[in-house]
mmCIF file of C-alpha atoms in Angstrom:
data_model
loop_
_atom_site.group_PDB
_atom_site.id
_atom_site.type_symbol
_atom_site.label_atom_id
_atom_site.label_comp_id
_atom_site.label_asym_id
_atom_site.label_seq_id
_atom_site.Cartn_x
_atom_site.Cartn_y
_atom_site.Cartn_z
ATOM 1 C CA LYS A 8 3.987 -36.148 -9.258
ATOM 2 C CA ALA A 9 6.110 -35.848 -6.139
ATOM 3 C CA GLY A 10 5.281 -33.088 -3.718
ATOM 4 C CA VAL A 11 7.538 -30.513 -2.131
ATOM 5 C CA THR A 12 10.329 -32.131 -0.150
ATOM 6 C CA GLN A 13 12.335 -30.595 2.635
ATOM 7 C CA THR A 14 15.472 -31.825 4.322
ATOM 8 C CA PRO A 15 16.265 -32.384 7.037
ATOM 9 C CA ARG A 16 12.940 -32.872 8.791
ATOM 10 C CA TYR A 17 14.356 -32.233 12.241
ATOM 11 C CA LEU A 18 17.381 -30.325 13.384
ATOM 12 C CA ILE A 19 18.859 -29.459 16.750
ATOM 13 C CA LYS A 20 21.451 -26.698 16.966
ATOM 14 C CA THR A 21 22.965 -24.537 19.667
ATOM 15 C CA ARG A 22 23.004 -20.775 19.913
ATOM 16 C CA GLY A 23 25.549 -19.110 17.680
ATOM 17 C CA GLN A 24 25.678 -21.905 15.141
ATOM 18 C CA GLN A 25 24.426 -21.625 11.604
ATOM 19 C CA VAL A 26 22.069 -23.894 9.721
ATOM 20 C CA THR A 27 21.115 -24.617 6.131
ATOM 21 C CA LEU A 28 17.731 -26.003 5.160
ATOM 22 C CA SER A 29 16.929 -27.450 1.769
ATOM 23 C CA CYS A 30 13.770 -27.480 -0.328
ATOM 24 C CA SER A 31 12.989 -29.268 -3.579
ATOM 25 C CA PRO A 32 9.883 -27.903 -5.293
ATOM 26 C CA ILE A 33 7.314 -29.808 -7.270
ATOM 27 C CA SER A 34 8.681 -30.607 -10.718
ATOM 28 C CA GLY A 35 8.029 -27.689 -13.062
ATOM 29 C CA HIS A 36 7.399 -25.167 -10.307
ATOM 30 C CA ARG A 37 9.567 -22.088 -10.596
ATOM 31 C CA SER A 38 8.728 -20.126 -7.470
ATOM 32 C CA VAL A 39 9.829 -21.135 -3.994
ATOM 33 C CA SER A 40 8.752 -19.355 -0.824
ATOM 34 C CA TRP A 41 9.870 -19.840 2.761
ATOM 35 C CA TYR A 42 7.807 -19.311 5.906
ATOM 36 C CA GLN A 43 8.564 -19.487 9.601
ATOM 37 C CA GLN A 44 5.869 -20.867 11.882
ATOM 38 C CA THR A 45 5.977 -20.336 15.644
ATOM 39 C CA PRO A 46 3.241 -20.608 18.282
ATOM 40 C CA GLY A 47 3.581 -16.929 19.139
ATOM 41 C CA GLN A 48 3.912 -15.325 15.706
ATOM 42 C CA GLY A 49 2.084 -17.809 13.512
ATOM 43 C CA LEU A 50 3.056 -18.172 9.877
ATOM 44 C CA GLN A 51 5.401 -15.446 8.716
ATOM 45 C CA PHE A 52 6.775 -14.941 5.239
ATOM 46 C CA LEU A 53 10.555 -15.026 4.964
ATOM 47 C CA PHE A 54 11.299 -14.663 1.264
ATOM 48 C CA GLU A 55 10.420 -15.855 -2.207
ATOM 49 C CA TYR A 56 12.691 -16.878 -5.061
ATOM 50 C CA PHE A 57 11.907 -17.023 -8.746
ATOM 51 C CA SER A 58 14.410 -17.801 -11.488
ATOM 52 C CA GLU A 59 17.287 -17.753 -8.987
ATOM 53 C CA THR A 60 16.411 -14.219 -7.860
ATOM 54 C CA GLN A 61 14.879 -13.084 -4.610
ATOM 55 C CA ARG A 62 11.621 -11.472 -5.648
ATOM 56 C CA ASN A 63 10.004 -10.760 -2.280
ATOM 57 C CA LYS A 64 11.329 -10.469 1.238
ATOM 58 C CA GLY A 65 9.588 -10.437 4.584
ATOM 59 C CA ASN A 66 10.559 -8.561 7.691
ATOM 60 C CA PHE A 67 13.352 -10.722 9.044
ATOM 61 C CA PRO A 68 16.915 -9.790 10.012
ATOM 62 C CA GLY A 69 19.805 -10.312 7.643
ATOM 63 C CA ARG A 70 20.787 -13.477 9.500
ATOM 64 C CA PHE A 71 18.129 -15.154 7.392
ATOM 65 C CA SER A 72 19.143 -15.633 3.792
ATOM 66 C CA GLY A 73 18.349 -17.896 0.920
ATOM 67 C CA ARG A 74 19.137 -18.810 -2.617
ATOM 68 C CA GLN A 75 17.682 -20.694 -5.514
ATOM 69 C CA PHE A 76 19.502 -22.872 -7.987
ATOM 70 C CA SER A 77 18.930 -23.267 -11.701
ATOM 71 C CA ASN A 78 16.845 -26.397 -11.113
ATOM 72 C CA SER A 79 14.553 -24.338 -8.808
ATOM 73 C CA ARG A 80 15.762 -26.101 -5.672
ATOM 74 C CA SER A 81 16.210 -23.670 -2.830
ATOM 75 C CA GLU A 82 18.157 -23.385 0.384
ATOM 76 C CA MET A 83 17.739 -21.072 3.303
ATOM 77 C CA ASN A 84 20.443 -20.264 5.783
ATOM 78 C CA VAL A 85 20.245 -18.880 9.284
ATOM 79 C CA SER A 86 23.471 -17.630 10.789
ATOM 80 C CA THR A 87 24.249 -16.948 14.444
ATOM 81 C CA LEU A 88 21.248 -18.866 15.691
ATOM 82 C CA GLU A 89 19.179 -17.487 18.552
ATOM 83 C CA LEU A 90 16.766 -19.297 20.846
ATOM 84 C CA GLY A 91 13.898 -17.472 19.164
ATOM 85 C CA ASP A 92 14.750 -19.055 15.832
ATOM 86 C CA SER A 93 13.285 -22.338 17.055
ATOM 87 C CA ALA A 94 10.385 -22.915 14.697
ATOM 88 C CA LEU A 95 8.893 -24.976 11.930
ATOM 89 C CA TYR A 96 10.295 -23.746 8.615
ATOM 90 C CA LEU A 97 7.993 -24.378 5.717
ATOM 91 C CA CYS A 98 8.842 -24.238 2.057
ATOM 92 C CA ALA A 99 6.203 -23.773 -0.618
ATOM 93 C CA SER A 100 6.394 -23.961 -4.386
ATOM 94 C CA SER A 101 4.140 -22.627 -7.107
ATOM 95 C CA LEU A 102 3.991 -22.893 -10.857
ATOM 96 C CA ASP A 103 4.160 -19.171 -11.604
ATOM 97 C CA ARG A 104 3.679 -19.661 -15.318
ATOM 98 C CA THR A 105 3.865 -16.039 -16.342
ATOM 99 C CA GLY A 106 5.884 -14.623 -13.467
ATOM 100 C CA GLY A 107 4.549 -11.955 -11.153
ATOM 101 C CA THR A 108 1.091 -13.428 -10.651
ATOM 102 C CA THR A 109 -0.252 -15.482 -7.825
ATOM 103 C CA ASP A 110 -0.464 -19.217 -8.207
ATOM 104 C CA THR A 111 -1.455 -21.650 -5.510
ATOM 105 C CA GLN A 112 1.396 -22.481 -3.169
ATOM 106 C CA TYR A 113 1.951 -26.108 -2.250
ATOM 107 C CA PHE A 114 3.769 -26.742 0.973
ATOM 108 C CA GLY A 115 6.347 -29.244 2.082
ATOM 109 C CA PRO A 116 6.313 -31.072 5.433
ATOM 110 C CA GLY A 117 8.637 -28.531 7.007
ATOM 111 C CA THR A 118 11.888 -28.639 8.932
ATOM 112 C CA ARG A 119 11.542 -28.387 12.675
ATOM 113 C CA LEU A 120 14.509 -26.473 14.045
ATOM 114 C CA THR A 121 15.267 -26.473 17.738
ATOM 115 C CA VAL A 122 17.885 -24.083 19.049
ATOM 116 C CA LEU A 123 19.315 -24.914 22.470
ATOM 117 C CA ALA B 6 -1.376 -3.464 3.864
ATOM 118 C CA GLN B 7 -2.920 -6.895 3.822
ATOM 119 C CA LYS B 8 -4.375 -8.636 6.839
ATOM 120 C CA VAL B 9 -6.287 -11.821 7.588
ATOM 121 C CA THR B 10 -8.225 -12.328 10.794
ATOM 122 C CA GLN B 11 -9.419 -15.647 12.110
ATOM 123 C CA ALA B 12 -11.143 -14.722 15.323
ATOM 124 C CA GLN B 13 -11.863 -18.287 16.394
ATOM 125 C CA THR B 14 -8.755 -19.686 18.036
ATOM 126 C CA GLU B 15 -10.148 -23.079 19.002
ATOM 127 C CA ILE B 16 -13.392 -24.868 18.198
ATOM 128 C CA SER B 17 -14.626 -28.212 19.492
ATOM 129 C CA VAL B 18 -17.568 -30.029 17.984
ATOM 130 C CA VAL B 19 -19.045 -33.473 18.338
ATOM 131 C CA GLU B 20 -18.755 -35.755 15.357
ATOM 132 C CA LYS B 21 -21.465 -35.233 12.698
ATOM 133 C CA GLU B 22 -22.078 -31.641 13.738
ATOM 134 C CA ASP B 23 -21.644 -28.862 11.184
ATOM 135 C CA VAL B 24 -18.984 -26.245 11.873
ATOM 136 C CA THR B 25 -18.129 -22.920 10.245
ATOM 137 C CA LEU B 26 -14.682 -21.372 10.375
ATOM 138 C CA ASP B 27 -14.620 -17.620 9.924
ATOM 139 C CA CYS B 28 -12.123 -15.603 7.908
ATOM 140 C CA VAL B 29 -12.113 -11.831 7.458
ATOM 141 C CA TYR B 30 -9.575 -10.149 5.224
ATOM 142 C CA GLU B 31 -8.341 -6.632 4.552
ATOM 143 C CA THR B 32 -6.753 -5.350 1.382
ATOM 144 C CA ARG B 33 -6.954 -2.274 -0.826
ATOM 145 C CA ASP B 34 -6.018 -4.223 -3.925
ATOM 146 C CA THR B 35 -8.863 -4.918 -6.319
ATOM 147 C CA THR B 36 -7.311 -8.164 -7.513
ATOM 148 C CA TYR B 37 -6.547 -10.657 -4.814
ATOM 149 C CA TYR B 38 -6.698 -14.347 -4.031
ATOM 150 C CA LEU B 39 -8.004 -16.176 -1.005
ATOM 151 C CA PHE B 40 -6.999 -19.627 0.158
ATOM 152 C CA TRP B 41 -7.782 -22.157 2.827
ATOM 153 C CA TYR B 42 -5.214 -24.653 4.060
ATOM 154 C CA LYS B 43 -5.453 -27.512 6.513
ATOM 155 C CA GLN B 44 -2.568 -28.356 8.838
ATOM 156 C CA PRO B 45 -2.862 -31.772 10.475
ATOM 157 C CA PRO B 46 -0.574 -32.715 13.377
ATOM 158 C CA SER B 47 2.075 -33.871 10.893
ATOM 159 C CA GLY B 48 2.706 -30.202 10.107
ATOM 160 C CA GLU B 49 2.315 -30.057 6.337
ATOM 161 C CA LEU B 50 -0.085 -27.410 5.050
ATOM 162 C CA VAL B 51 -2.598 -29.019 2.720
ATOM 163 C CA PHE B 52 -4.229 -26.837 0.085
ATOM 164 C CA LEU B 53 -8.038 -26.881 0.155
ATOM 165 C CA ILE B 54 -9.326 -24.082 -2.045
ATOM 166 C CA ARG B 55 -8.381 -20.954 -3.969
ATOM 167 C CA ARG B 56 -10.698 -18.087 -4.875
ATOM 168 C CA ASN B 57 -9.964 -14.931 -6.829
ATOM 169 C CA SER B 58 -11.597 -11.598 -6.092
ATOM 170 C CA PHE B 59 -13.670 -11.647 -9.273
ATOM 171 C CA ASP B 60 -15.357 -14.920 -8.478
ATOM 172 C CA GLU B 61 -17.864 -14.671 -5.643
ATOM 173 C CA GLN B 62 -19.534 -17.933 -6.495
ATOM 174 C CA ASN B 63 -19.746 -20.221 -3.497
ATOM 175 C CA GLU B 64 -18.205 -23.633 -3.817
ATOM 176 C CA ILE B 65 -19.020 -27.045 -2.472
ATOM 177 C CA SER B 66 -16.676 -29.997 -2.450
ATOM 178 C CA GLY B 67 -18.081 -33.006 -0.702
ATOM 179 C CA ARG B 68 -18.581 -32.085 2.942
ATOM 180 C CA TYR B 69 -16.684 -28.816 2.496
ATOM 181 C CA SER B 70 -18.225 -25.550 1.359
ATOM 182 C CA TRP B 71 -16.962 -21.998 1.136
ATOM 183 C CA ASN B 72 -18.880 -18.735 1.289
ATOM 184 C CA PHE B 73 -17.111 -15.725 -0.237
ATOM 185 C CA GLN B 74 -18.718 -12.322 0.379
ATOM 186 C CA LYS B 75 -16.855 -9.237 -0.815
ATOM 187 C CA SER B 76 -19.394 -6.956 0.847
ATOM 188 C CA THR B 77 -18.250 -8.161 4.256
ATOM 189 C CA SER B 78 -14.684 -9.117 3.242
ATOM 190 C CA SER B 79 -15.275 -12.633 4.449
ATOM 191 C CA PHE B 80 -14.368 -16.057 3.164
ATOM 192 C CA ASN B 81 -15.913 -18.594 5.528
ATOM 193 C CA PHE B 82 -15.433 -22.340 5.466
ATOM 194 C CA THR B 83 -18.092 -24.840 6.525
ATOM 195 C CA ILE B 84 -17.588 -28.515 7.218
ATOM 196 C CA THR B 85 -20.816 -30.491 7.135
ATOM 197 C CA ALA B 86 -21.198 -33.647 9.212
ATOM 198 C CA SER B 87 -17.754 -33.294 10.740
ATOM 199 C CA GLN B 88 -15.518 -36.296 11.217
ATOM 200 C CA VAL B 89 -12.610 -37.017 13.546
ATOM 201 C CA VAL B 90 -10.249 -36.811 10.556
ATOM 202 C CA ASP B 91 -11.218 -33.152 10.177
ATOM 203 C CA SER B 92 -9.381 -32.355 13.404
ATOM 204 C CA ALA B 93 -6.570 -29.987 12.411
ATOM 205 C CA VAL B 94 -5.584 -26.356 12.332
ATOM 206 C CA TYR B 95 -7.153 -24.463 9.449
ATOM 207 C CA PHE B 96 -5.566 -21.378 7.955
ATOM 208 C CA CYS B 97 -7.061 -18.717 5.751
ATOM 209 C CA ALA B 98 -4.604 -16.835 3.527
ATOM 210 C CA LEU B 99 -4.598 -13.818 1.234
ATOM 211 C CA SER B 100 -2.350 -12.958 -1.692
ATOM 212 C CA VAL B 101 -2.510 -9.913 -3.923
ATOM 213 C CA PHE B 102 -1.889 -9.725 -7.631
ATOM 214 C CA THR B 103 1.373 -7.860 -7.382
ATOM 215 C CA GLY B 104 3.259 -10.489 -5.473
ATOM 216 C CA ASN B 105 3.477 -14.081 -4.440
ATOM 217 C CA GLN B 106 3.560 -13.402 -0.712
ATOM 218 C CA PHE B 107 0.834 -15.077 1.262
ATOM 219 C CA TYR B 108 -0.603 -13.426 4.361
ATOM 220 C CA PHE B 109 -1.916 -15.984 6.780
ATOM 221 C CA GLY B 110 -4.426 -15.716 9.563
ATOM 222 C CA THR B 111 -3.524 -17.072 12.977
ATOM 223 C CA GLY B 112 -5.405 -20.289 12.331
ATOM 224 C CA THR B 113 -8.370 -22.039 13.914
ATOM 225 C CA SER B 114 -7.738 -25.274 15.743
ATOM 226 C CA LEU B 115 -10.658 -27.626 15.175
ATOM 227 C CA THR B 116 -11.187 -30.663 17.373
ATOM 228 C CA VAL B 117 -13.867 -33.146 16.413
ATOM 229 C CA ILE B 118 -14.860 -35.304 19.343
ATOM 230 C CA PRO B 119 -16.051 -38.845 18.547
#
């Protein structure tokens, strides 16, 4: 079974631009979560989607948004990029058979975003 | 609020030595889940183990073993006879029953010297 895939793997943008990252979960997984990883802040939770609805949200500004499609694929968008948005963005999927419980999250390889 | 503390930032050991990575967690929930992940230089977080709060049984998987103690809120990870391929950053994570949000520790960078 294929793992979580993320595209693109690397991205370079300039301040003020916007960016869209894509995540395809493991087949059959219904929950998709996004995390930001930086050397200073570590791994921080952005948001989680289940059945096309945002179920949980971390403490990030509104410039960070996401969505999930009917096939469970997810995208996250960052508008008006800032230098501090440079990070590794990780997507994780989980089975979430019954909804609302905790299943193991399996992570993709990440998208490394550099903002110049 | 949930919190995970990995006090060891960096550890270096010589190949074949045993090494223990510490993880201390905080939560008021009675149902929770603990995880360990490995992050090699490639960046992808690799799942190692999951434990729920009702199962304090220790687990061994090859050279890896985990010690879960609710009394001290700890979930420590031991690598026996370390190998160079074990060099990576290891993260401990906590999730509570009411949500799918994972709370990660700051990670422990392990270097195994040949």
